[in-house]
Coordinates of C-alpha atoms in Angstrom, one line a residue:
M1 CA 22.9 -15.6 -35.5
K2 CA 24.2 -14.0 -38.7
N3 CA 22.0 -13.1 -42.0
L4 CA 23.0 -15.1 -44.7
D5 CA 24.5 -13.3 -47.9
V6 CA 25.3 -15.8 -50.5
K7 CA 27.0 -13.1 -52.8
M8 CA 29.4 -11.6 -50.2
M9 CA 29.9 -14.1 -47.7
H10 CA 32.6 -16.4 -47.4
P11 CA 31.7 -20.0 -48.4
A12 CA 32.7 -21.3 -45.4
E13 CA 30.8 -18.8 -43.1
Q14 CA 27.6 -19.5 -45.1
I15 CA 27.9 -23.2 -44.1
A16 CA 28.2 -22.5 -40.5
I17 CA 25.2 -20.4 -40.5
I18 CA 22.8 -22.8 -42.2
I19 CA 24.3 -26.3 -40.6
S20 CA 23.4 -24.0 -37.5
R21 CA 20.0 -23.3 -38.5
I22 CA 19.4 -26.8 -39.4
Y23 CA 20.5 -27.7 -35.8
L24 CA 18.4 -24.9 -34.2
R25 CA 15.3 -26.2 -35.6
K26 CA 16.0 -30.0 -34.4
M27 CA 16.4 -31.2 -38.0
T28 CA 19.6 -32.9 -37.4
T29 CA 21.9 -34.1 -34.6
T30 CA 24.8 -33.3 -33.0
S31 CA 26.4 -36.0 -35.2
G32 CA 23.9 -36.1 -38.2
G33 CA 24.0 -34.4 -41.5
N34 CA 26.6 -32.6 -44.0
V35 CA 26.1 -29.2 -46.0
S36 CA 28.4 -28.3 -49.0
I37 CA 29.2 -25.3 -51.3
M38 CA 30.9 -25.9 -54.6
D39 CA 32.5 -22.4 -55.4
D40 CA 33.4 -20.7 -58.7
N41 CA 36.7 -22.1 -58.7
G42 CA 35.7 -25.7 -58.5
D43 CA 36.5 -26.0 -54.8
L44 CA 34.2 -28.0 -52.7
W45 CA 33.7 -26.5 -49.1
I46 CA 32.0 -29.4 -46.7
T47 CA 31.2 -29.8 -43.2
P48 CA 33.8 -32.0 -40.9
A49 CA 33.5 -35.5 -40.0
G50 CA 32.4 -36.3 -36.3
I51 CA 32.8 -32.6 -35.1
D52 CA 29.4 -31.2 -33.0
K53 CA 27.2 -29.9 -35.5
G54 CA 25.4 -27.4 -32.7
S55 CA 28.5 -25.4 -32.4
L56 CA 30.5 -25.5 -36.0
T57 CA 32.2 -22.4 -36.9
P58 CA 33.8 -21.2 -40.5
D59 CA 37.5 -22.4 -38.9
D60 CA 35.9 -25.8 -38.9
I61 CA 34.4 -26.0 -42.8
V62 CA 36.7 -28.6 -45.0
C63 CA 37.9 -27.4 -48.3
V64 CA 38.2 -30.1 -51.0
K65 CA 40.3 -28.3 -53.8
A66 CA 39.9 -29.8 -57.4
D67 CA 42.5 -31.8 -57.4
G68 CA 41.8 -33.7 -54.5
T69 CA 43.8 -31.7 -51.8
I70 CA 42.0 -31.5 -48.6
I71 CA 42.7 -28.2 -46.8
G72 CA 41.4 -27.8 -43.1
K73 CA 41.9 -29.0 -39.5
H74 CA 39.5 -31.8 -39.8
R75 CA 38.6 -35.0 -42.2
P76 CA 35.8 -33.6 -44.6
S77 CA 32.3 -35.5 -44.1
S78 CA 31.9 -39.1 -44.9
E79 CA 29.4 -38.5 -47.3
Y80 CA 31.8 -36.3 -49.3
P81 CA 31.7 -38.9 -52.2
F82 CA 28.0 -38.2 -52.9
H83 CA 28.1 -34.2 -52.4
R84 CA 30.7 -34.8 -55.0
A85 CA 28.9 -37.1 -57.5
I86 CA 26.1 -34.6 -57.4
Y87 CA 28.2 -31.6 -58.4
K88 CA 29.3 -34.2 -61.2
M89 CA 25.9 -34.7 -62.5
N90 CA 24.7 -31.2 -62.4
P91 CA 26.9 -28.0 -63.0
K92 CA 24.3 -25.8 -62.2
A93 CA 24.2 -27.2 -58.5
H94 CA 26.0 -25.4 -56.3
S95 CA 25.1 -26.7 -52.7
V96 CA 23.7 -29.7 -51.5
I97 CA 22.3 -30.5 -48.2
H98 CA 21.9 -33.7 -46.4
A99 CA 20.1 -34.3 -43.0
H100 CA 17.5 -36.3 -41.0
P101 CA 14.8 -34.3 -39.9
P102 CA 12.1 -36.4 -38.5
G103 CA 9.6 -35.9 -40.9
L104 CA 11.5 -36.9 -44.1
V105 CA 13.0 -39.7 -42.2
T106 CA 9.6 -40.9 -41.6
F107 CA 9.0 -41.3 -45.5
S108 CA 12.2 -42.7 -46.1
V109 CA 11.7 -45.7 -43.5
V110 CA 8.5 -46.5 -45.3
H111 CA 9.7 -46.2 -48.4
Q112 CA 7.8 -43.0 -49.9
V113 CA 7.9 -39.7 -51.0
P114 CA 6.1 -36.5 -49.8
D115 CA 3.5 -35.2 -52.1
T116 CA 4.5 -31.7 -52.6
S117 CA 1.1 -30.8 -54.0
I118 CA -0.2 -30.7 -50.3
I119 CA 0.6 -27.1 -50.3
P120 CA 1.2 -24.7 -53.0
Q121 CA 4.7 -23.2 -52.4
A122 CA 6.2 -26.8 -51.4
R123 CA 5.1 -27.5 -55.3
A124 CA 7.1 -24.6 -56.3
V125 CA 10.3 -24.6 -54.1
C126 CA 10.6 -28.3 -54.2
G127 CA 8.5 -29.7 -57.1
P128 CA 8.3 -33.9 -57.5
V129 CA 10.4 -35.7 -55.2
G130 CA 12.6 -38.8 -56.0
F131 CA 13.5 -41.8 -54.1
A132 CA 17.0 -43.7 -53.8
E133 CA 17.5 -47.0 -53.2
Y134 CA 19.7 -47.8 -50.3
A135 CA 23.6 -48.2 -50.5
L136 CA 26.2 -48.0 -47.5
P137 CA 26.8 -44.5 -46.2
G138 CA 29.9 -43.3 -47.3
S139 CA 30.3 -45.6 -50.4
E140 CA 30.4 -44.5 -54.0
L141 CA 27.9 -46.7 -54.6
L142 CA 25.6 -44.5 -52.7
G143 CA 26.7 -41.7 -54.7
E144 CA 25.8 -43.7 -57.8
K145 CA 22.0 -44.5 -56.5
I146 CA 21.4 -40.6 -55.7
V147 CA 22.7 -39.6 -59.1
E148 CA 20.3 -42.4 -60.6
A149 CA 17.5 -41.3 -58.9
F150 CA 18.0 -37.5 -59.7
S151 CA 18.4 -38.6 -63.4
Q152 CA 15.1 -40.2 -63.4
N153 CA 13.2 -36.8 -63.8
P154 CA 14.9 -33.4 -64.8
Q155 CA 12.8 -31.8 -62.3
Y156 CA 13.9 -33.7 -59.0
K157 CA 16.0 -31.5 -57.3
A158 CA 15.4 -33.4 -54.0
V159 CA 15.4 -37.1 -53.5
I160 CA 14.4 -39.2 -50.2
M161 CA 17.1 -41.7 -49.5
E162 CA 15.9 -45.4 -48.6
N163 CA 16.2 -45.6 -44.8
H164 CA 18.4 -42.9 -44.5
G165 CA 17.1 -39.0 -44.9
V166 CA 16.9 -36.7 -47.8
V167 CA 19.5 -35.1 -50.0
L168 CA 18.6 -32.1 -52.3
Y169 CA 20.5 -29.1 -54.0
G170 CA 20.1 -25.9 -55.0
S171 CA 21.7 -23.1 -57.0
D172 CA 23.0 -21.8 -53.9
I173 CA 23.0 -22.4 -50.3
A174 CA 19.7 -20.0 -49.7
K175 CA 18.0 -21.8 -52.1
A176 CA 19.0 -25.4 -50.9
Y177 CA 18.0 -24.8 -47.1
Q178 CA 14.8 -22.9 -48.4
R179 CA 14.0 -26.2 -50.4
F180 CA 15.0 -28.5 -47.3
E181 CA 13.2 -26.4 -44.8
T182 CA 9.9 -26.6 -47.2
L183 CA 10.0 -30.2 -47.5
E184 CA 10.2 -30.8 -44.4
L185 CA 7.3 -28.8 -43.6
C186 CA 5.5 -30.7 -46.3
A187 CA 6.7 -34.2 -44.7
R188 CA 5.2 -33.2 -41.3
T189 CA 2.2 -31.5 -42.7
I190 CA 1.2 -35.1 -44.7
I191 CA 2.1 -36.8 -41.3
N192 CA -0.2 -34.5 -39.1
A193 CA -3.1 -34.7 -41.6
K194 CA -2.9 -38.6 -41.9
T195 CA -2.7 -38.7 -38.1
L196 CA -6.2 -36.6 -38.1
G197 CA -7.9 -37.8 -41.1
T198 CA -7.0 -37.9 -45.0
P199 CA -5.0 -35.1 -46.6
T200 CA -6.4 -33.2 -49.6
Y201 CA -4.1 -32.5 -52.1
L202 CA -4.2 -29.6 -54.4
S203 CA -4.7 -30.4 -58.2
S204 CA -2.2 -28.7 -61.3
D205 CA -4.9 -26.3 -62.1
Q206 CA -5.3 -25.0 -58.7
I207 CA -1.6 -24.5 -57.8
V208 CA -1.0 -22.7 -61.2
K209 CA -4.0 -20.4 -60.6
H210 CA -2.3 -19.9 -57.3
E211 CA 1.0 -19.0 -58.7
M212 CA -0.5 -16.6 -61.6
A213 CA -2.8 -14.9 -58.9
V214 CA -2.6 -10.9 -59.1
N215 CA -4.2 -9.6 -55.8
T216 CA -3.4 -6.4 -56.2
T217 CA -3.7 -3.4 -58.6
F218 CA -1.9 -0.7 -56.1
R219 CA -0.1 2.0 -57.4
H220 CA 3.7 2.7 -56.3
F221 CA 4.6 6.1 -54.8
M222 CA 7.9 7.7 -54.5
N223 CA 9.8 9.9 -52.0
V224 CA 9.3 7.5 -49.1
D225 CA 9.9 8.7 -45.6
H226 CA 10.9 6.8 -42.7
P227 CA 10.2 8.8 -39.3
S228 CA 11.6 7.1 -36.3
E229 CA 8.2 5.3 -35.5
E230 CA 8.1 3.7 -39.2
R231 CA 11.8 2.4 -38.7
A232 CA 10.8 1.0 -35.1
I233 CA 7.6 -0.9 -36.8
R234 CA 10.4 -2.3 -39.7
T235 CA 12.6 -3.5 -37.0
E236 CA 10.1 -5.2 -35.0
I237 CA 8.7 -6.9 -37.7
C238 CA 12.0 -8.4 -38.7
K239 CA 12.5 -9.6 -35.1
I240 CA 9.2 -11.5 -35.0
V241 CA 9.8 -13.2 -38.5
R242 CA 13.1 -14.4 -37.7
R243 CA 11.6 -15.6 -34.2
A244 CA 8.8 -17.3 -36.4
C245 CA 11.2 -19.1 -38.2
A246 CA 13.4 -20.3 -35.1
Q247 CA 10.0 -21.6 -33.5
G248 CA 9.0 -23.3 -36.5
L249 CA 6.2 -21.0 -37.2
M250 CA 7.4 -19.7 -40.3
C251 CA 10.0 -21.2 -42.9
S252 CA 12.1 -19.5 -45.4
S253 CA 9.6 -19.7 -48.6
Y254 CA 6.5 -18.7 -46.5
G255 CA 5.1 -16.3 -44.1
T256 CA 4.0 -12.6 -44.0
A257 CA 3.6 -10.1 -41.3
S258 CA 2.0 -6.7 -41.3
V259 CA 1.8 -3.8 -39.0
R260 CA -0.5 -0.9 -39.0
W261 CA 1.3 2.3 -38.9
K262 CA -0.9 5.2 -39.0
D263 CA -4.7 5.7 -40.1
N264 CA -4.9 2.8 -42.9
D265 CA -1.3 3.1 -43.7
F266 CA 0.9 -0.4 -43.0
L267 CA 4.2 -2.0 -43.2
I268 CA 4.5 -5.6 -44.7
T269 CA 7.2 -8.3 -45.5
P270 CA 7.7 -8.5 -49.1
S271 CA 7.0 -11.2 -51.7
S272 CA 9.8 -14.3 -52.3
A273 CA 12.2 -12.9 -49.4
Q274 CA 14.3 -15.5 -47.5
R275 CA 12.8 -15.1 -44.3
W276 CA 15.2 -16.0 -41.7
D277 CA 17.3 -13.3 -43.3
I278 CA 14.7 -10.3 -43.7
V279 CA 16.2 -6.9 -42.7
P280 CA 14.2 -3.7 -42.1
E281 CA 15.0 -2.2 -45.6
D282 CA 13.5 -5.1 -47.2
I283 CA 10.2 -4.2 -45.3
V284 CA 7.6 -2.6 -47.9
Q285 CA 5.5 0.6 -46.9
V286 CA 1.9 0.7 -48.2
K287 CA 0.5 4.2 -47.9
D288 CA -2.8 5.9 -49.0
G289 CA -3.4 2.6 -51.0
M290 CA 0.2 2.5 -52.9
V291 CA 2.8 0.2 -52.6
E292 CA 6.2 1.8 -51.9
A293 CA 8.2 2.1 -55.3
G294 CA 10.8 -0.4 -56.3
K295 CA 9.7 -3.3 -54.0
T296 CA 7.0 -6.1 -54.2
A297 CA 4.9 -6.5 -51.2
S298 CA 3.3 -9.9 -49.7
R299 CA 1.3 -11.3 -52.5
S300 CA -1.4 -11.2 -49.4
V301 CA -1.1 -7.2 -49.3
A302 CA -4.9 -6.8 -50.4
L303 CA -6.0 -8.6 -47.7
H304 CA -4.0 -7.1 -45.5
Y305 CA -5.1 -3.7 -46.7
E306 CA -9.0 -4.8 -46.4
I307 CA -8.6 -6.3 -42.8
Y308 CA -6.9 -2.9 -41.7
R309 CA -9.5 -0.6 -43.7
R310 CA -12.5 -2.9 -42.4
N311 CA -11.4 -3.3 -38.5
P312 CA -9.7 -0.3 -37.0
K313 CA -9.2 -2.2 -33.7
I314 CA -6.7 -4.8 -35.9
N315 CA -3.2 -3.3 -35.8
S316 CA -1.3 -6.4 -36.7
I317 CA -1.6 -9.4 -39.0
I318 CA 0.5 -12.8 -39.2
L319 CA -0.3 -15.4 -42.0
T320 CA 1.6 -18.1 -41.7
Q321 CA 1.9 -21.7 -41.7
S322 CA 3.0 -24.5 -39.0
P323 CA 3.3 -28.5 -39.8
A324 CA 0.4 -28.9 -36.8
L325 CA -2.0 -26.2 -38.2
M326 CA -1.5 -27.5 -41.6
G327 CA -2.7 -30.6 -40.4
F328 CA -5.9 -29.2 -39.9
C329 CA -5.8 -26.6 -42.9
T330 CA -5.1 -29.9 -45.5
T331 CA -7.8 -32.2 -44.2
G332 CA -11.1 -29.9 -43.4
E333 CA -10.9 -31.7 -39.9
K334 CA -12.6 -29.3 -37.4
F335 CA -9.6 -26.9 -35.2
D336 CA -11.6 -27.4 -31.8
V337 CA -10.4 -25.2 -29.5
R338 CA -13.1 -25.6 -26.7
T339 CA -10.9 -28.5 -25.7
I340 CA -8.6 -25.9 -23.6
P341 CA -9.9 -22.6 -21.9
E342 CA -6.9 -20.7 -22.8
S343 CA -7.0 -21.7 -26.7
W344 CA -10.6 -20.4 -26.7
I345 CA -10.0 -17.3 -25.2
F346 CA -7.5 -16.3 -27.6
L347 CA -8.8 -18.1 -30.5
Q348 CA -12.3 -18.6 -30.6
D349 CA -14.4 -20.8 -32.6
I350 CA -12.2 -21.1 -35.8
P351 CA -13.7 -21.0 -39.5
I352 CA -11.9 -22.3 -42.6
F353 CA -12.1 -20.6 -45.8
P354 CA -11.7 -22.0 -49.5
F355 CA -8.3 -22.5 -50.9
G356 CA -7.4 -18.9 -52.8
S357 CA -9.9 -17.0 -50.7
Q358 CA -7.1 -14.2 -50.4
Y359 CA -7.0 -13.7 -54.1
D360 CA -10.9 -14.5 -55.1
E361 CA -14.3 -13.5 -54.6
H362 CA -14.0 -14.2 -51.2
L363 CA -11.5 -11.5 -50.0
E364 CA -14.1 -9.1 -48.9
E365 CA -15.7 -11.7 -47.0
L366 CA -12.6 -13.1 -45.5
A367 CA -11.6 -9.5 -44.6
E368 CA -15.2 -9.1 -42.8
E369 CA -14.8 -12.1 -40.9
F370 CA -12.3 -10.4 -38.2
K371 CA -15.0 -8.2 -37.1
T372 CA -16.1 -11.1 -34.7
R373 CA -12.9 -13.3 -34.3
P374 CA -8.8 -13.1 -34.6
F375 CA -8.1 -16.4 -36.4
V376 CA -8.9 -18.2 -39.6
M377 CA -7.8 -20.8 -41.6
L378 CA -7.5 -21.0 -45.3
A379 CA -7.3 -24.4 -46.5
N380 CA -3.9 -26.2 -48.0
D381 CA -2.4 -22.6 -47.7
S382 CA -1.9 -21.1 -44.3
V383 CA -3.6 -19.5 -40.9
L384 CA -4.4 -15.9 -40.4
V385 CA -4.0 -14.1 -37.1
T386 CA -4.7 -10.8 -36.3
G387 CA -4.5 -8.8 -32.6
D388 CA -3.8 -5.4 -31.6
K389 CA 0.5 -5.2 -31.0
L390 CA 2.5 -7.4 -33.2
I391 CA 3.8 -9.4 -29.9
N392 CA 0.2 -10.3 -29.1
T393 CA -0.4 -11.5 -32.2
F394 CA 2.8 -13.7 -32.4
D395 CA 1.4 -15.3 -28.9
R396 CA -1.7 -15.9 -30.1
L397 CA -0.2 -17.6 -33.2
E398 CA 2.2 -19.6 -30.6
V399 CA -1.0 -20.6 -28.5
A400 CA -2.6 -22.0 -31.8
D401 CA 0.2 -24.0 -32.9
F402 CA 0.8 -25.6 -29.4
S403 CA -3.2 -26.5 -29.6
A404 CA -2.9 -28.1 -32.7
R405 CA 0.2 -30.3 -31.7
S406 CA -1.7 -31.1 -28.3
L407 CA -4.9 -32.2 -30.6
I408 CA -3.0 -34.2 -33.0
L409 CA -1.1 -35.7 -30.0
A410 CA -4.8 -36.7 -28.3
A411 CA -6.2 -38.2 -31.6
P412 CA -4.6 -41.4 -31.2
L413 CA -5.8 -41.8 -27.9
G414 CA -9.5 -41.2 -28.6
S415 CA -12.2 -38.8 -29.3
L416 CA -11.8 -35.3 -27.7
K417 CA -13.5 -34.0 -24.8
P418 CA -14.5 -30.4 -25.3
I419 CA -15.6 -28.1 -22.7
T420 CA -19.4 -27.4 -22.8
D421 CA -21.3 -24.2 -23.9
D422 CA -22.1 -23.0 -20.4
Q423 CA -18.3 -23.3 -19.5
I424 CA -17.6 -21.3 -22.8
E425 CA -20.3 -18.6 -22.0
E426 CA -18.7 -18.4 -18.7
L427 CA -15.4 -17.6 -20.1
R428 CA -16.7 -15.3 -22.4
V429 CA -18.2 -13.2 -19.6
A430 CA -15.1 -13.7 -17.5
F431 CA -12.7 -12.8 -20.1
H432 CA -14.4 -9.9 -21.8
V433 CA -14.4 -12.2 -25.3
G434 CA -15.5 -10.5 -28.2
E435 CA -16.1 -7.1 -26.7

């Protein structure tokens, strides 16, 4: 799949990329969902009606001119009226996404909105969420209901549609998709958390403190060199990040990966980058405790630095979220991987650290934790996975996610039946765990 470039790509190509991602992530169906862009000329580009969303090309995208003239080989989406209404409502909106992702549809059919304070970047990216009353799909009235819902709060950029799905907008299609993907992560996190127990939400003070956190005083260095092995690591990180996005283990708004280069020098993903579209030149080099000039490293760079410095056998780190793992992170319910032998071998017993530990006085304690285990949870924030090679660290993350999903699915069936201490010791000896 191509990288998205909102500055240089034609609107039709941008839409084809984004609807493909939505379909790939199983957040719409062959017939469902629609995406549009309003360009600087006042032309509205939109997905077609009745055409397979899993195979759209730029040639399939329809243009509705400012005077109403339709250009293209298909009819525009039947939901074109509410796209037009949103653009008329807010001239700063340049992209609209509507779809039926399972998590947000779940909120839609129970007439609730997700509380985005469950994880900090959800509040930052999505803000509070509105609710639009039901109206006939494709009708002018539905557009009026949606505009009315947005108008109730100037902070609303996303609205749950009663018994229908979600609609949201952004200043460009990348920001709209980031909001869409993050809101679905938020919704699924809450649903998983409620399946396990009682979700814990962050206070406004906690979120503000998180957003203001400065976790590094690293100086910058010039004259960066890029020998072959360094360039190879950049490419490897990009491939894993994009793979994690495709697997639902990262999203546009969150996820960090790093790889030790030599000694305590390492390469790490940048802050605030759209993870789906990361390229090798975006990756940040950290050398001699300094950060490559002209770039902003991940906000967790200080934690990565401490982990590498204190744990010479660790060569790669991933910090990320998935809806299943975040279900545990947001409830404090024990993520008991003693239920599955492979899970315990890969992950061992998993502690959970307080929210903000990667920034505050817990930083050193958190880095030390990896001397005895490869996997840690951060409450209402993320999971932190370490390993030797990056592919092995990613494998460990996948095992954790599969395990979390299995435990959530098991919750309605009854209490978990973990393996015994003697069986754990047998695994420890047979597979040299902890050596």
